[in-house]
């Protein structure tokens, strides 16, 4: 939407080195007490959960001596990501003075992004100042940025790229032609063509392997495997696929068609529509629409995150029209 408004955008992806393993228990308990207002028995439960943990290494019949763990939250646990986000709570106050910079945090992935008019590319210098501030705060809290995974994506017309690269300064060395963000590959034009290419390749790789198993497993087991390795991949973040062109949608549909024929054990020349109806599978394009409708419904029922709810607002025409129904919505830019 910012591109449609004639603005350029820069996305900075940050990653932390061994983030979950470097959380200081005393600092985390301080966050729980003074930032989340956890006290009494609840705070003691967290203290018991975190403290007095020990680690040792066992190889065959040999075991090393145990050592106390004063850092880290248990990975793979339900509380792990939540406790880590609580540990990062002061970061929002570190970022609040930088009004032009927006941010999102998902576990140990931190995203900073800024949109600006092409003539205001000098604003990007504040991104370097912001990064220095974050790096200093993390050092004080036993966290470290992984420079090898730092990535920058420019969403701007080619004619403006040189001036933006110059304004980025040291960050220009981290600019990539595409970046992977929470499992989705973004390109500068936000077409998702590269993501579709990788997705189709991955799905057909798994379909070839699944086809080798199909003679020795039952229909029910085959359906479970196809759902786990194919359907779940096609559905992952498919609300973003509204921007896909017809060619990309057809490539994704080809994957679903191949999965349907494998499951029903029919030839590649069989008409696909009856097979999809038989399996009760919506075609890819309709699955995308269904996901958008579900998200919209949840937003209207206030069951979605606030950043999604805020995108919707009732449509209010400037004058009363008989054709204007009640409850129409528009997506706010």
Short mmCIF file of C-alpha atoms in Angstrom, two decimals:
data_model
loop_
_atom_site.label_atom_id
_atom_site.label_comp_id
_atom_site.label_asym_id
_atom_site.label_seq_id
_atom_site.Cartn_x
_atom_site.Cartn_y
_atom_site.Cartn_z
CA UNK A 1 0.00 0.00 0.00
CA UNK A 2 2.91 2.36 0.70
CA UNK A 3 4.25 1.63 -2.80
CA UNK A 4 0.85 2.49 -4.26
CA UNK A 5 1.07 5.84 -2.44
CA UNK A 6 4.35 6.62 -4.20
CA UNK A 7 6.54 5.79 -1.20
CA UNK A 8 9.65 3.64 -0.93
CA UNK A 9 10.13 1.18 1.92
CA UNK A 10 13.09 -0.47 3.63
CA UNK A 11 12.73 -3.62 5.73
CA UNK A 12 15.50 -4.55 8.16
CA UNK A 13 15.49 -8.12 9.48
CA UNK A 14 17.46 -8.80 12.67
CA UNK A 15 18.27 -12.17 14.20
CA UNK A 16 19.74 -12.96 17.61
CA UNK A 17 22.56 -15.40 18.28
CA UNK A 18 21.43 -18.25 20.56
CA UNK A 19 18.75 -15.93 21.88
CA UNK A 20 16.86 -18.37 24.10
CA UNK A 21 20.11 -19.63 25.65
CA UNK A 22 21.37 -16.22 26.80
CA UNK A 23 18.35 -15.00 28.78
CA UNK A 24 19.50 -13.98 32.26
CA UNK A 25 17.20 -15.50 34.89
CA UNK A 26 17.52 -12.61 37.35
CA UNK A 27 16.74 -10.01 34.67
CA UNK A 28 13.78 -12.09 33.48
CA UNK A 29 12.36 -12.38 37.01
CA UNK A 30 12.78 -8.61 37.34
CA UNK A 31 10.80 -8.14 34.12
CA UNK A 32 8.03 -10.41 35.44
CA UNK A 33 7.86 -8.50 38.71
CA UNK A 34 8.12 -4.88 37.57
CA UNK A 35 6.96 -4.99 33.93
CA UNK A 36 4.20 -7.63 34.02
CA UNK A 37 3.24 -7.19 37.70
CA UNK A 38 3.66 -10.86 38.59
CA UNK A 39 4.13 -11.32 42.34
CA UNK A 40 3.60 -13.71 45.25
CA UNK A 41 3.17 -17.40 44.52
CA UNK A 42 3.07 -16.86 40.76
CA UNK A 43 6.50 -15.21 40.79
CA UNK A 44 7.83 -18.01 42.99
CA UNK A 45 6.52 -20.56 40.47
CA UNK A 46 8.46 -18.84 37.69
CA UNK A 47 11.55 -18.67 39.89
CA UNK A 48 11.25 -22.39 40.62
CA UNK A 49 10.71 -23.11 36.91
CA UNK A 50 13.82 -21.17 35.83
CA UNK A 51 16.32 -21.59 38.63
CA UNK A 52 18.29 -24.58 39.89
CA UNK A 53 18.40 -26.26 36.49
CA UNK A 54 21.43 -28.40 35.69
CA UNK A 55 22.95 -29.74 32.51
CA UNK A 56 25.28 -32.63 31.71
CA UNK A 57 26.45 -34.52 28.64
CA UNK A 58 26.02 -38.30 28.29
CA UNK A 59 27.87 -40.39 25.70
CA UNK A 60 27.28 -44.14 25.81
CA UNK A 61 27.80 -45.14 29.45
CA UNK A 62 29.80 -42.03 30.33
CA UNK A 63 28.30 -38.87 31.80
CA UNK A 64 29.95 -35.54 32.54
CA UNK A 65 29.57 -33.69 35.82
CA UNK A 66 26.50 -31.45 36.12
CA UNK A 67 26.73 -27.68 35.86
CA UNK A 68 24.21 -25.08 36.96
CA UNK A 69 22.28 -23.15 34.29
CA UNK A 70 21.86 -19.50 35.22
CA UNK A 71 20.91 -18.46 31.70
CA UNK A 72 18.34 -19.52 29.13
CA UNK A 73 14.69 -20.50 28.93
CA UNK A 74 13.73 -24.11 28.06
CA UNK A 75 13.38 -24.38 24.29
CA UNK A 76 10.48 -26.39 22.91
CA UNK A 77 8.35 -25.45 25.92
CA UNK A 78 5.08 -23.52 25.85
CA UNK A 79 6.50 -20.84 28.14
CA UNK A 80 9.80 -20.43 26.27
CA UNK A 81 8.73 -17.93 23.54
CA UNK A 82 6.41 -16.07 25.94
CA UNK A 83 9.14 -15.60 28.55
CA UNK A 84 11.55 -14.44 25.85
CA UNK A 85 9.09 -11.81 24.63
CA UNK A 86 8.66 -10.60 28.22
CA UNK A 87 12.44 -10.35 28.41
CA UNK A 88 12.32 -8.04 25.35
CA UNK A 89 9.58 -5.76 26.72
CA UNK A 90 11.88 -2.76 27.38
CA UNK A 91 12.83 -2.81 23.71
CA UNK A 92 9.55 -1.10 22.80
CA UNK A 93 10.57 1.89 24.91
CA UNK A 94 13.97 1.91 23.24
CA UNK A 95 12.26 2.08 19.83
CA UNK A 96 9.46 4.53 20.71
CA UNK A 97 11.56 7.72 20.17
CA UNK A 98 12.14 6.68 16.55
CA UNK A 99 8.69 7.74 15.33
CA UNK A 100 9.31 7.04 11.64
CA UNK A 101 10.38 3.44 12.29
CA UNK A 102 7.80 0.69 12.75
CA UNK A 103 8.68 -2.68 14.22
CA UNK A 104 7.44 -6.21 14.85
CA UNK A 105 8.92 -8.86 17.14
CA UNK A 106 8.28 -12.57 16.74
CA UNK A 107 10.30 -14.59 19.26
CA UNK A 108 13.94 -13.83 18.38
CA UNK A 109 13.13 -12.29 14.96
CA UNK A 110 12.99 -8.49 15.00
CA UNK A 111 11.75 -6.50 12.01
CA UNK A 112 12.25 -2.77 11.54
CA UNK A 113 10.72 -1.01 8.57
CA UNK A 114 10.37 2.56 7.37
CA UNK A 115 8.46 4.15 4.48
CA UNK A 116 9.36 7.51 2.94
CA UNK A 117 9.05 9.67 -0.15
CA UNK A 118 11.97 9.20 -2.57
CA UNK A 119 13.15 12.75 -1.91
CA UNK A 120 13.29 12.00 1.84
CA UNK A 121 15.82 9.15 1.59
CA UNK A 122 17.98 10.97 4.15
CA UNK A 123 15.53 9.68 6.79
CA UNK A 124 17.25 6.31 6.47
CA UNK A 125 20.20 7.54 8.51
CA UNK A 126 17.98 7.21 11.56
CA UNK A 127 17.83 3.48 10.86
CA UNK A 128 21.55 3.18 11.62
CA UNK A 129 21.12 5.19 14.83
CA UNK A 130 18.22 2.93 15.83
CA UNK A 131 20.29 -0.19 15.15
CA UNK A 132 23.18 1.13 17.26
CA UNK A 133 20.75 1.81 20.12
CA UNK A 134 19.31 -1.70 19.89
CA UNK A 135 22.78 -3.26 19.78
CA UNK A 136 23.82 -1.35 22.92
CA UNK A 137 20.67 -2.35 24.82
CA UNK A 138 21.10 -5.98 23.86
CA UNK A 139 24.71 -6.00 25.02
CA UNK A 140 23.52 -4.77 28.43
CA UNK A 141 21.01 -7.62 28.54
CA UNK A 142 23.33 -10.47 27.44
CA UNK A 143 21.88 -10.63 23.92
CA UNK A 144 23.81 -10.41 20.66
CA UNK A 145 22.74 -9.67 17.09
CA UNK A 146 23.78 -12.21 14.48
CA UNK A 147 25.28 -10.08 11.70
CA UNK A 148 25.41 -13.06 9.35
CA UNK A 149 21.60 -13.17 9.37
CA UNK A 150 21.01 -9.43 9.19
CA UNK A 151 19.16 -8.67 5.95
CA UNK A 152 17.77 -5.56 4.27
CA UNK A 153 15.11 -5.46 1.55
CA UNK A 154 14.51 -2.37 -0.59
CA UNK A 155 11.05 -1.85 -2.04
CA UNK A 156 11.61 1.02 -4.44
CA UNK A 157 11.78 1.79 -8.18
CA UNK A 158 15.19 1.06 -9.71
CA UNK A 159 15.90 4.76 -10.39
CA UNK A 160 15.78 5.52 -6.65
CA UNK A 161 17.92 2.58 -5.49
CA UNK A 162 21.34 4.35 -5.76
CA UNK A 163 20.27 7.27 -3.55
CA UNK A 164 18.68 4.88 -1.04
CA UNK A 165 21.81 2.71 -0.91
CA UNK A 166 23.89 5.82 -0.26
CA UNK A 167 21.54 6.94 2.54
CA UNK A 168 21.64 3.49 4.16
CA UNK A 169 25.35 3.84 4.88
CA UNK A 170 26.79 0.74 6.60
CA UNK A 171 23.46 -1.09 6.25
CA UNK A 172 23.82 -1.10 2.45
CA UNK A 173 26.14 -4.13 2.76
CA UNK A 174 23.19 -6.17 4.07
CA UNK A 175 20.85 -5.45 1.12
CA UNK A 176 19.58 -8.68 -0.48
CA UNK A 177 17.65 -9.35 -3.72
CA UNK A 178 15.10 -11.28 -1.63
CA UNK A 179 14.69 -12.19 2.02
CA UNK A 180 12.93 -14.97 3.89
CA UNK A 181 10.57 -13.65 6.53
CA UNK A 182 8.87 -16.22 8.78
CA UNK A 183 8.81 -18.79 6.01
CA UNK A 184 7.79 -16.42 3.19
CA UNK A 185 10.30 -15.21 0.59
CA UNK A 186 9.77 -11.54 -0.23
CA UNK A 187 11.13 -9.84 -3.35
CA UNK A 188 11.48 -6.05 -3.82
CA UNK A 189 8.32 -5.83 -5.94
CA UNK A 190 6.36 -7.98 -3.44
CA UNK A 191 5.13 -10.24 -6.24
CA UNK A 192 6.00 -13.41 -4.26
CA UNK A 193 7.16 -15.00 -7.53
CA UNK A 194 10.35 -16.30 -5.90
CA UNK A 195 8.35 -17.72 -3.00
CA UNK A 196 5.99 -19.53 -5.38
CA UNK A 197 8.96 -20.93 -7.30
CA UNK A 198 10.52 -22.39 -4.14
CA UNK A 199 7.15 -23.60 -2.85
CA UNK A 200 6.26 -25.47 -6.06
CA UNK A 201 9.72 -27.04 -6.21
CA UNK A 202 9.50 -28.18 -2.58
CA UNK A 203 5.99 -29.61 -2.99
CA UNK A 204 6.85 -31.64 -6.09
CA UNK A 205 9.95 -32.97 -4.35
CA UNK A 206 7.76 -34.27 -1.51
CA UNK A 207 5.12 -35.58 -3.93
CA UNK A 208 7.75 -37.71 -5.68
CA UNK A 209 8.79 -39.19 -2.36
CA UNK A 210 5.18 -39.72 -1.25
CA UNK A 211 4.38 -41.53 -4.52
CA UNK A 212 7.02 -44.13 -3.63
CA UNK A 213 5.19 -44.79 -0.36
CA UNK A 214 1.67 -44.88 -1.78
CA UNK A 215 1.68 -48.63 -2.67
CA UNK A 216 2.52 -49.68 0.89
CA UNK A 217 0.31 -47.38 3.01
CA UNK A 218 -3.46 -47.11 3.36
CA UNK A 219 -5.61 -44.41 1.81
CA UNK A 220 -6.13 -42.75 5.19
CA UNK A 221 -2.40 -42.68 5.91
CA UNK A 222 -1.70 -41.35 2.42
CA UNK A 223 -4.22 -38.55 2.97
CA UNK A 224 -2.55 -37.60 6.27
CA UNK A 225 0.90 -37.51 4.65
CA UNK A 226 -0.32 -35.37 1.73
CA UNK A 227 -1.99 -32.96 4.11
CA UNK A 228 1.17 -32.69 6.23
CA UNK A 229 3.61 -32.16 3.36
CA UNK A 230 1.50 -30.55 0.60
CA UNK A 231 -1.80 -28.99 1.71
CA UNK A 232 -0.29 -27.39 4.80
CA UNK A 233 2.40 -25.77 2.64
CA UNK A 234 -0.13 -24.43 0.16
CA UNK A 235 -2.24 -23.01 3.00
CA UNK A 236 0.63 -21.48 5.01
CA UNK A 237 0.25 -17.67 4.99
CA UNK A 238 -1.91 -17.98 1.87
CA UNK A 239 -3.75 -14.78 2.79
CA UNK A 240 -0.73 -13.08 1.16
CA UNK A 241 -1.50 -14.80 -2.14
CA UNK A 242 -4.13 -12.21 -3.08
CA UNK A 243 -1.31 -10.37 -4.87
CA UNK A 244 -0.34 -13.37 -7.03
CA UNK A 245 -0.73 -13.13 -10.78
CA UNK A 246 -2.66 -15.72 -12.76
CA UNK A 247 0.48 -17.65 -13.73
CA UNK A 248 1.61 -18.11 -10.11
CA UNK A 249 -1.85 -19.24 -9.02
CA UNK A 250 -1.91 -21.78 -11.85
CA UNK A 251 1.45 -23.18 -10.73
CA UNK A 252 0.14 -23.65 -7.19
CA UNK A 253 -3.02 -25.24 -8.59
CA UNK A 254 -0.83 -27.67 -10.53
CA UNK A 255 0.62 -28.85 -7.22
CA UNK A 256 -2.83 -29.41 -5.71
CA UNK A 257 -3.97 -31.23 -8.86
CA UNK A 258 -0.99 -33.58 -8.68
CA UNK A 259 -1.69 -34.26 -4.98
CA UNK A 260 -5.36 -35.02 -5.74
CA UNK A 261 -4.47 -37.45 -8.54
CA UNK A 262 -1.92 -39.19 -6.32
CA UNK A 263 -4.44 -39.58 -3.51
CA UNK A 264 -7.21 -40.87 -5.79
CA UNK A 265 -4.78 -42.98 -7.86
CA UNK A 266 -6.00 -41.53 -11.15
CA UNK A 267 -3.99 -40.65 -14.25
CA UNK A 268 -2.59 -37.19 -14.95
CA UNK A 269 -5.06 -36.87 -17.83
CA UNK A 270 -8.13 -37.19 -15.58
CA UNK A 271 -10.34 -34.13 -15.33
CA UNK A 272 -9.46 -32.47 -12.04
CA UNK A 273 -12.77 -30.80 -11.05
CA UNK A 274 -14.61 -34.05 -10.16
CA UNK A 275 -11.57 -35.19 -8.15
CA UNK A 276 -11.48 -32.00 -6.09
CA UNK A 277 -15.23 -32.28 -5.47
CA UNK A 278 -14.82 -35.92 -4.44
CA UNK A 279 -12.08 -34.95 -1.95
CA UNK A 280 -13.97 -31.84 -0.75
CA UNK A 281 -10.94 -29.72 -1.61
CA UNK A 282 -11.37 -26.07 -2.52
CA UNK A 283 -9.13 -24.97 -5.42
CA UNK A 284 -6.13 -22.87 -4.41
CA UNK A 285 -7.66 -19.52 -5.39
CA UNK A 286 -10.80 -20.21 -3.35
CA UNK A 287 -8.71 -21.36 -0.38
CA UNK A 288 -7.07 -17.93 -0.46
CA UNK A 289 -10.46 -16.20 -0.52
CA UNK A 290 -11.68 -18.42 2.31
CA UNK A 291 -8.66 -17.47 4.46
CA UNK A 292 -9.30 -13.75 3.86
CA UNK A 293 -12.98 -14.16 4.78
CA UNK A 294 -12.09 -16.04 7.98
CA UNK A 295 -9.63 -13.32 9.00
CA UNK A 296 -12.23 -10.64 8.22
CA UNK A 297 -14.89 -12.44 10.27
CA UNK A 298 -12.51 -12.80 13.23
CA UNK A 299 -11.61 -9.12 12.98
CA UNK A 300 -15.29 -8.13 13.01
CA UNK A 301 -15.83 -10.36 16.05
CA UNK A 302 -12.73 -8.84 17.72
CA UNK A 303 -11.07 -12.26 17.78
CA UNK A 304 -8.11 -11.18 15.62
CA UNK A 305 -4.95 -9.29 16.61
CA UNK A 306 -5.41 -5.55 16.99
CA UNK A 307 -3.20 -4.73 13.98
CA UNK A 308 -5.68 -6.65 11.77
CA UNK A 309 -8.80 -5.23 13.42
CA UNK A 310 -7.48 -1.70 12.87
CA UNK A 311 -7.27 -2.30 9.12
CA UNK A 312 -11.07 -2.60 8.82
CA UNK A 313 -13.53 0.21 9.17
CA UNK A 314 -17.22 0.53 8.15
CA UNK A 315 -17.79 2.07 4.76
CA UNK A 316 -19.52 5.45 5.12
CA UNK A 317 -20.66 6.91 1.76
CA UNK A 318 -20.58 10.68 1.41
CA UNK A 319 -24.31 10.69 0.52
CA UNK A 320 -27.13 8.25 1.08
CA UNK A 321 -27.59 5.78 -1.77
CA UNK A 322 -30.25 3.10 -2.10
CA UNK A 323 -27.66 0.70 -3.48
CA UNK A 324 -25.36 1.04 -0.45
CA UNK A 325 -25.94 -1.89 1.87
CA UNK A 326 -25.32 -1.92 5.57
CA UNK A 327 -22.11 -3.26 7.00
CA UNK A 328 -19.83 -2.69 4.00
CA UNK A 329 -16.15 -2.54 4.87
CA UNK A 330 -13.06 -0.94 3.44
CA UNK A 331 -9.45 -1.77 4.20
CA UNK A 332 -7.65 1.26 5.54
CA UNK A 333 -4.39 2.21 3.85
#
